[in-house]
Short mmCIF file of C-alpha atoms in Angstrom, two decimals:
data_model
loop_
_atom_site.label_atom_id
_atom_site.label_comp_id
_atom_site.label_asym_id
_atom_site.label_seq_id
_atom_site.Cartn_x
_atom_site.Cartn_y
_atom_site.Cartn_z
CA MET A 1 -6.30 -31.93 -14.65
CA ARG A 2 -8.23 -28.55 -14.20
CA TYR A 3 -5.85 -25.69 -13.45
CA LYS A 4 -6.61 -24.01 -9.89
CA MET A 5 -6.12 -20.19 -10.48
CA LYS A 6 -4.13 -18.48 -7.57
CA LYS A 7 -5.81 -16.51 -4.94
CA ILE A 8 -4.20 -13.01 -4.35
CA LEU A 9 -5.14 -10.47 -1.64
CA LEU A 10 -4.09 -6.66 -1.75
CA ILE A 11 -4.56 -4.89 1.58
CA GLY A 12 -3.55 -0.87 2.06
CA ASP A 13 -3.98 2.61 1.99
CA SER A 14 -4.68 4.85 -0.82
CA ILE A 15 -1.36 4.48 -2.43
CA ARG A 16 -2.82 0.65 -3.00
CA MET A 17 -6.04 2.17 -4.37
CA GLY A 18 -4.27 3.59 -7.00
CA TYR A 19 -2.86 0.14 -8.31
CA ASP A 20 -5.13 -2.49 -7.20
CA ARG A 21 -7.29 -2.54 -10.29
CA TYR A 22 -4.63 -2.43 -12.53
CA VAL A 23 -3.04 -5.79 -11.04
CA LYS A 24 -5.86 -7.32 -10.99
CA ALA A 25 -6.17 -6.92 -14.80
CA ALA A 26 -2.69 -7.85 -15.31
CA PHE A 27 -3.50 -11.43 -13.72
CA ASP A 28 -6.83 -11.72 -15.42
CA GLY A 29 -7.70 -15.38 -16.28
CA VAL A 30 -4.58 -16.03 -14.53
CA ALA A 31 -5.20 -15.52 -10.85
CA GLU A 32 -8.26 -14.35 -8.49
CA VAL A 33 -6.88 -10.65 -7.44
CA CYS A 34 -9.30 -9.57 -4.44
CA TYR A 35 -9.13 -6.24 -2.16
CA PRO A 36 -11.16 -4.05 0.07
CA LYS A 37 -13.18 -1.28 -1.36
CA ASP A 38 -12.08 0.51 1.53
CA ASN A 39 -8.95 2.76 2.19
CA CYS A 40 -7.32 0.52 4.91
CA MET A 41 -5.63 3.47 6.35
CA PHE A 42 -3.09 2.90 9.52
CA SER A 43 -2.12 -0.62 10.81
CA GLY A 44 -4.41 -0.68 13.71
CA VAL A 45 -7.39 -0.54 11.09
CA VAL A 46 -5.63 -3.47 9.10
CA LEU A 47 -5.31 -5.10 12.65
CA ARG A 48 -8.72 -4.85 13.33
CA PHE A 49 -10.68 -5.59 9.95
CA LEU A 50 -8.33 -7.80 8.41
CA PRO A 51 -10.65 -11.19 9.36
CA ILE A 52 -13.60 -9.00 8.22
CA TRP A 53 -12.14 -8.18 4.79
CA ALA A 54 -10.97 -11.83 4.31
CA ASP A 55 -14.61 -12.89 5.48
CA GLU A 56 -16.29 -10.47 2.80
CA LEU A 57 -14.01 -11.44 0.06
CA GLY A 58 -14.39 -15.17 0.62
CA CYS A 59 -10.50 -15.18 1.06
CA GLY A 60 -10.19 -18.07 3.60
CA LYS A 61 -7.61 -20.74 4.37
CA GLU A 62 -7.21 -20.81 0.18
CA LEU A 63 -5.42 -17.60 -0.21
CA ASP A 64 -1.82 -18.28 -1.82
CA LEU A 65 -0.52 -14.30 -1.22
CA ILE A 66 -1.15 -11.18 0.68
CA HIS A 67 0.49 -8.42 -0.26
CA PHE A 68 0.12 -5.28 2.08
CA ASN A 69 1.22 -1.92 3.25
CA ALA A 70 0.69 0.16 6.33
CA GLY A 71 2.66 3.09 7.42
CA LEU A 72 1.66 6.62 5.53
CA TRP A 73 -1.08 7.22 7.92
CA ASP A 74 1.00 5.94 10.97
CA ASP A 75 3.66 8.42 10.46
CA LEU A 76 1.08 11.10 9.60
CA ILE A 77 2.02 14.11 11.66
CA MET A 78 -0.91 15.27 14.00
CA LEU A 79 -1.96 18.69 15.13
CA ASP A 80 0.03 18.14 18.54
CA GLN A 81 3.18 17.50 16.60
CA MET A 82 3.04 13.74 17.47
CA PRO A 83 2.53 10.65 14.94
CA LEU A 84 -0.68 9.51 14.76
CA VAL A 85 0.41 5.63 15.52
CA SER A 86 3.97 5.63 17.80
CA LEU A 87 6.80 3.77 16.62
CA GLN A 88 6.41 1.44 19.29
CA THR A 89 2.74 0.96 18.50
CA TYR A 90 3.61 0.65 14.85
CA ARG A 91 5.92 -2.37 15.77
CA GLU A 92 3.37 -3.91 18.36
CA ASN A 93 0.49 -3.71 15.51
CA LEU A 94 2.97 -5.17 12.39
CA GLU A 95 3.73 -7.95 14.74
CA ARG A 96 -0.39 -8.81 15.58
CA ILE A 97 -0.86 -8.09 11.88
CA CYS A 98 2.03 -10.86 10.93
CA ALA A 99 0.50 -12.98 13.50
CA GLU A 100 -3.14 -12.57 12.45
CA ILE A 101 -2.36 -12.96 8.50
CA LYS A 102 -0.35 -16.62 9.79
CA LEU A 103 -3.67 -17.62 11.47
CA LEU A 104 -6.16 -16.31 8.61
CA PHE A 105 -4.04 -17.65 5.50
CA PRO A 106 -2.00 -20.29 6.92
CA THR A 107 -0.04 -21.34 3.46
CA ALA A 108 -0.41 -17.60 2.10
CA LYS A 109 2.71 -15.98 1.19
CA MET A 110 3.60 -12.42 2.68
CA ILE A 111 4.70 -9.39 0.57
CA PHE A 112 4.98 -6.18 2.58
CA ALA A 113 5.32 -2.97 0.51
CA THR A 114 6.99 0.06 1.98
CA SER A 115 5.54 3.33 2.42
CA THR A 116 6.13 5.37 -0.44
CA PRO A 117 7.98 9.04 -0.30
CA VAL A 118 5.77 12.47 -0.36
CA LEU A 119 6.69 15.57 -1.92
CA GLU A 120 8.03 17.91 1.09
CA THR A 121 7.88 20.90 -0.26
CA GLU A 122 4.46 20.45 -1.45
CA ALA A 123 3.46 19.55 2.16
CA ASP A 124 5.24 22.76 3.66
CA LYS A 125 3.60 24.85 1.05
CA SER A 126 0.05 23.20 2.17
CA GLN A 127 0.94 24.82 5.94
CA SER A 128 0.20 28.27 4.68
CA ARG A 129 -3.13 27.41 3.21
CA GLU A 130 -6.30 29.29 5.64
CA GLY A 131 -9.22 27.46 6.16
CA THR A 132 -8.95 23.78 6.33
CA PHE A 133 -7.78 21.86 9.22
CA LYS A 134 -6.39 19.20 6.89
CA SER A 135 -3.46 21.69 6.01
CA TYR A 136 -1.93 21.15 9.39
CA TYR A 137 -1.23 17.26 8.94
CA ARG A 138 1.88 16.43 7.16
CA ARG A 139 4.49 13.82 6.58
CA TYR A 140 8.23 13.50 6.53
CA ASN A 141 10.33 11.07 4.29
CA LYS A 142 12.81 10.73 7.41
CA ASP A 143 9.93 9.66 9.64
CA THR A 144 8.21 7.43 6.77
CA GLU A 145 11.80 5.68 6.53
CA VAL A 146 12.24 4.76 9.96
CA TYR A 147 8.53 3.52 9.92
CA ASN A 148 9.85 1.37 6.98
CA ASP A 149 12.80 0.15 8.82
CA ILE A 150 10.63 -1.27 11.56
CA ALA A 151 8.25 -2.78 8.97
CA ARG A 152 11.01 -4.42 7.28
CA GLU A 153 12.43 -5.97 10.57
CA VAL A 154 9.14 -7.09 11.58
CA VAL A 155 7.74 -8.71 8.38
CA GLU A 156 10.89 -10.49 7.66
CA LYS A 157 11.30 -12.35 10.71
CA HIS A 158 8.03 -13.48 10.31
CA GLY A 159 9.14 -15.05 7.03
CA GLY A 160 7.78 -12.13 4.60
CA ALA A 161 9.34 -10.66 1.51
CA ILE A 162 9.61 -6.92 1.11
CA ASN A 163 8.42 -4.95 -2.09
CA ASP A 164 10.62 -1.86 -1.65
CA LEU A 165 8.56 0.78 -3.26
CA TYR A 166 10.08 3.37 -1.15
CA THR A 167 13.34 2.99 -3.05
CA LEU A 168 11.75 2.46 -6.30
CA LEU A 169 10.25 5.85 -6.29
CA GLN A 170 12.62 7.98 -4.09
CA ASN A 171 14.26 9.42 -6.98
CA VAL A 172 11.36 9.92 -9.78
CA PRO A 173 10.45 13.00 -11.26
CA SER A 174 7.79 15.09 -9.53
CA GLU A 175 5.58 14.70 -12.43
CA TYR A 176 5.23 11.30 -11.57
CA HIS A 177 2.98 12.60 -8.35
CA SER A 178 -0.77 13.44 -8.87
CA ASP A 179 -0.33 15.37 -5.29
CA LYS A 180 1.85 15.61 -2.30
CA THR A 181 1.35 11.66 -1.32
CA HIS A 182 -0.08 10.19 -4.19
CA TYR A 183 1.23 8.60 -7.88
CA TYR A 184 -2.21 8.42 -9.48
CA THR A 185 -0.38 9.68 -12.91
CA LYS A 186 -0.01 7.16 -15.73
CA ASP A 187 3.81 6.95 -14.87
CA GLY A 188 3.43 6.78 -11.12
CA THR A 189 1.21 4.25 -11.82
CA ARG A 190 2.61 2.13 -14.16
CA LEU A 191 5.57 2.06 -12.14
CA ILE A 192 3.98 1.03 -8.82
CA THR A 193 1.99 -1.36 -10.63
CA GLU A 194 4.49 -3.24 -12.55
CA ALA A 195 6.72 -3.72 -9.29
CA VAL A 196 3.72 -5.27 -7.50
CA VAL A 197 3.08 -7.46 -10.54
CA SER A 198 6.80 -8.65 -10.56
CA LYS A 199 6.72 -9.49 -6.84
CA ILE A 200 3.89 -11.42 -7.00
CA GLU A 201 4.82 -13.46 -10.07
CA ALA A 202 8.05 -14.54 -8.57
CA ALA A 203 6.23 -15.11 -5.28
CA LEU A 204 3.67 -17.31 -7.34
CA ASN A 205 5.80 -18.58 -10.18
CA ILE A 206 3.08 -17.09 -12.90
CA ARG A 207 3.06 -14.43 -15.18
CA GLY A 208 0.49 -11.58 -15.76
CA LYS A 209 -0.12 -9.74 -18.87
CA THR A 210 1.48 -6.53 -20.38
CA LEU A 211 -1.14 -3.47 -19.76
CA ASP A 212 -1.20 -0.83 -21.93
CA PHE A 213 -1.24 2.28 -19.76
CA ASP A 214 -1.92 4.75 -22.70
CA GLN A 215 -5.06 3.45 -23.10
CA TYR A 216 -5.99 3.23 -19.50
CA PHE A 217 -5.05 6.93 -19.03
CA LYS A 218 -6.99 8.17 -22.20
CA GLU A 219 -9.38 9.53 -19.24
CA VAL A 220 -7.78 10.50 -16.33
CA SER A 221 -9.85 9.42 -12.94
CA GLU A 222 -8.86 10.49 -9.45
CA ILE A 223 -9.01 8.13 -6.22
CA SER A 224 -9.38 10.07 -2.77
CA GLY A 225 -7.54 9.50 -0.17
CA GLN A 226 -5.21 11.00 2.63
#
């Protein structure tokens, strides 16, 4: 009997863009890992474009697992001192996303990755930079924790599992960060990738390969994202 490879979909913001290629490499020959080229940004974007991404990537009803995140854009504090997406709307969006996942991928397991902590000291320093509107936008970990709590409640209610990347990264050295938001360093990328791979392995009862991050990070590349 021919072995049928598992099919995995990764959805998420620029945090996901920092590990997707490595998760794909870890499961090479074991599972098909697909993800959009787009930064999936905030929960409203995921809700709107998930069916389109699924179509473009050929996921269909054969998908075995979706690992997704949305939150760091949602809790971004805007110029008016309000989050981009309110807590109530975030909850509603996640409820609809979970329902949408069940409709699109009825047999797929669902894993939600909590939003990762930021370097608040760096965020505060950025406010003093002149000449860019971007410097006014900021995030606070206390807000991210509240959004994560809502996500955990909604996803678990829908039968999904949680990959708690927030707790994983909460006390790592600042050197794991590539900037105030991202973890595109060797150590940061390795830690997140291994956590994602481990969660998927357990959910699908498969085994990925061990990656050599020293080799991958001989040449450092940057991924842009908010």
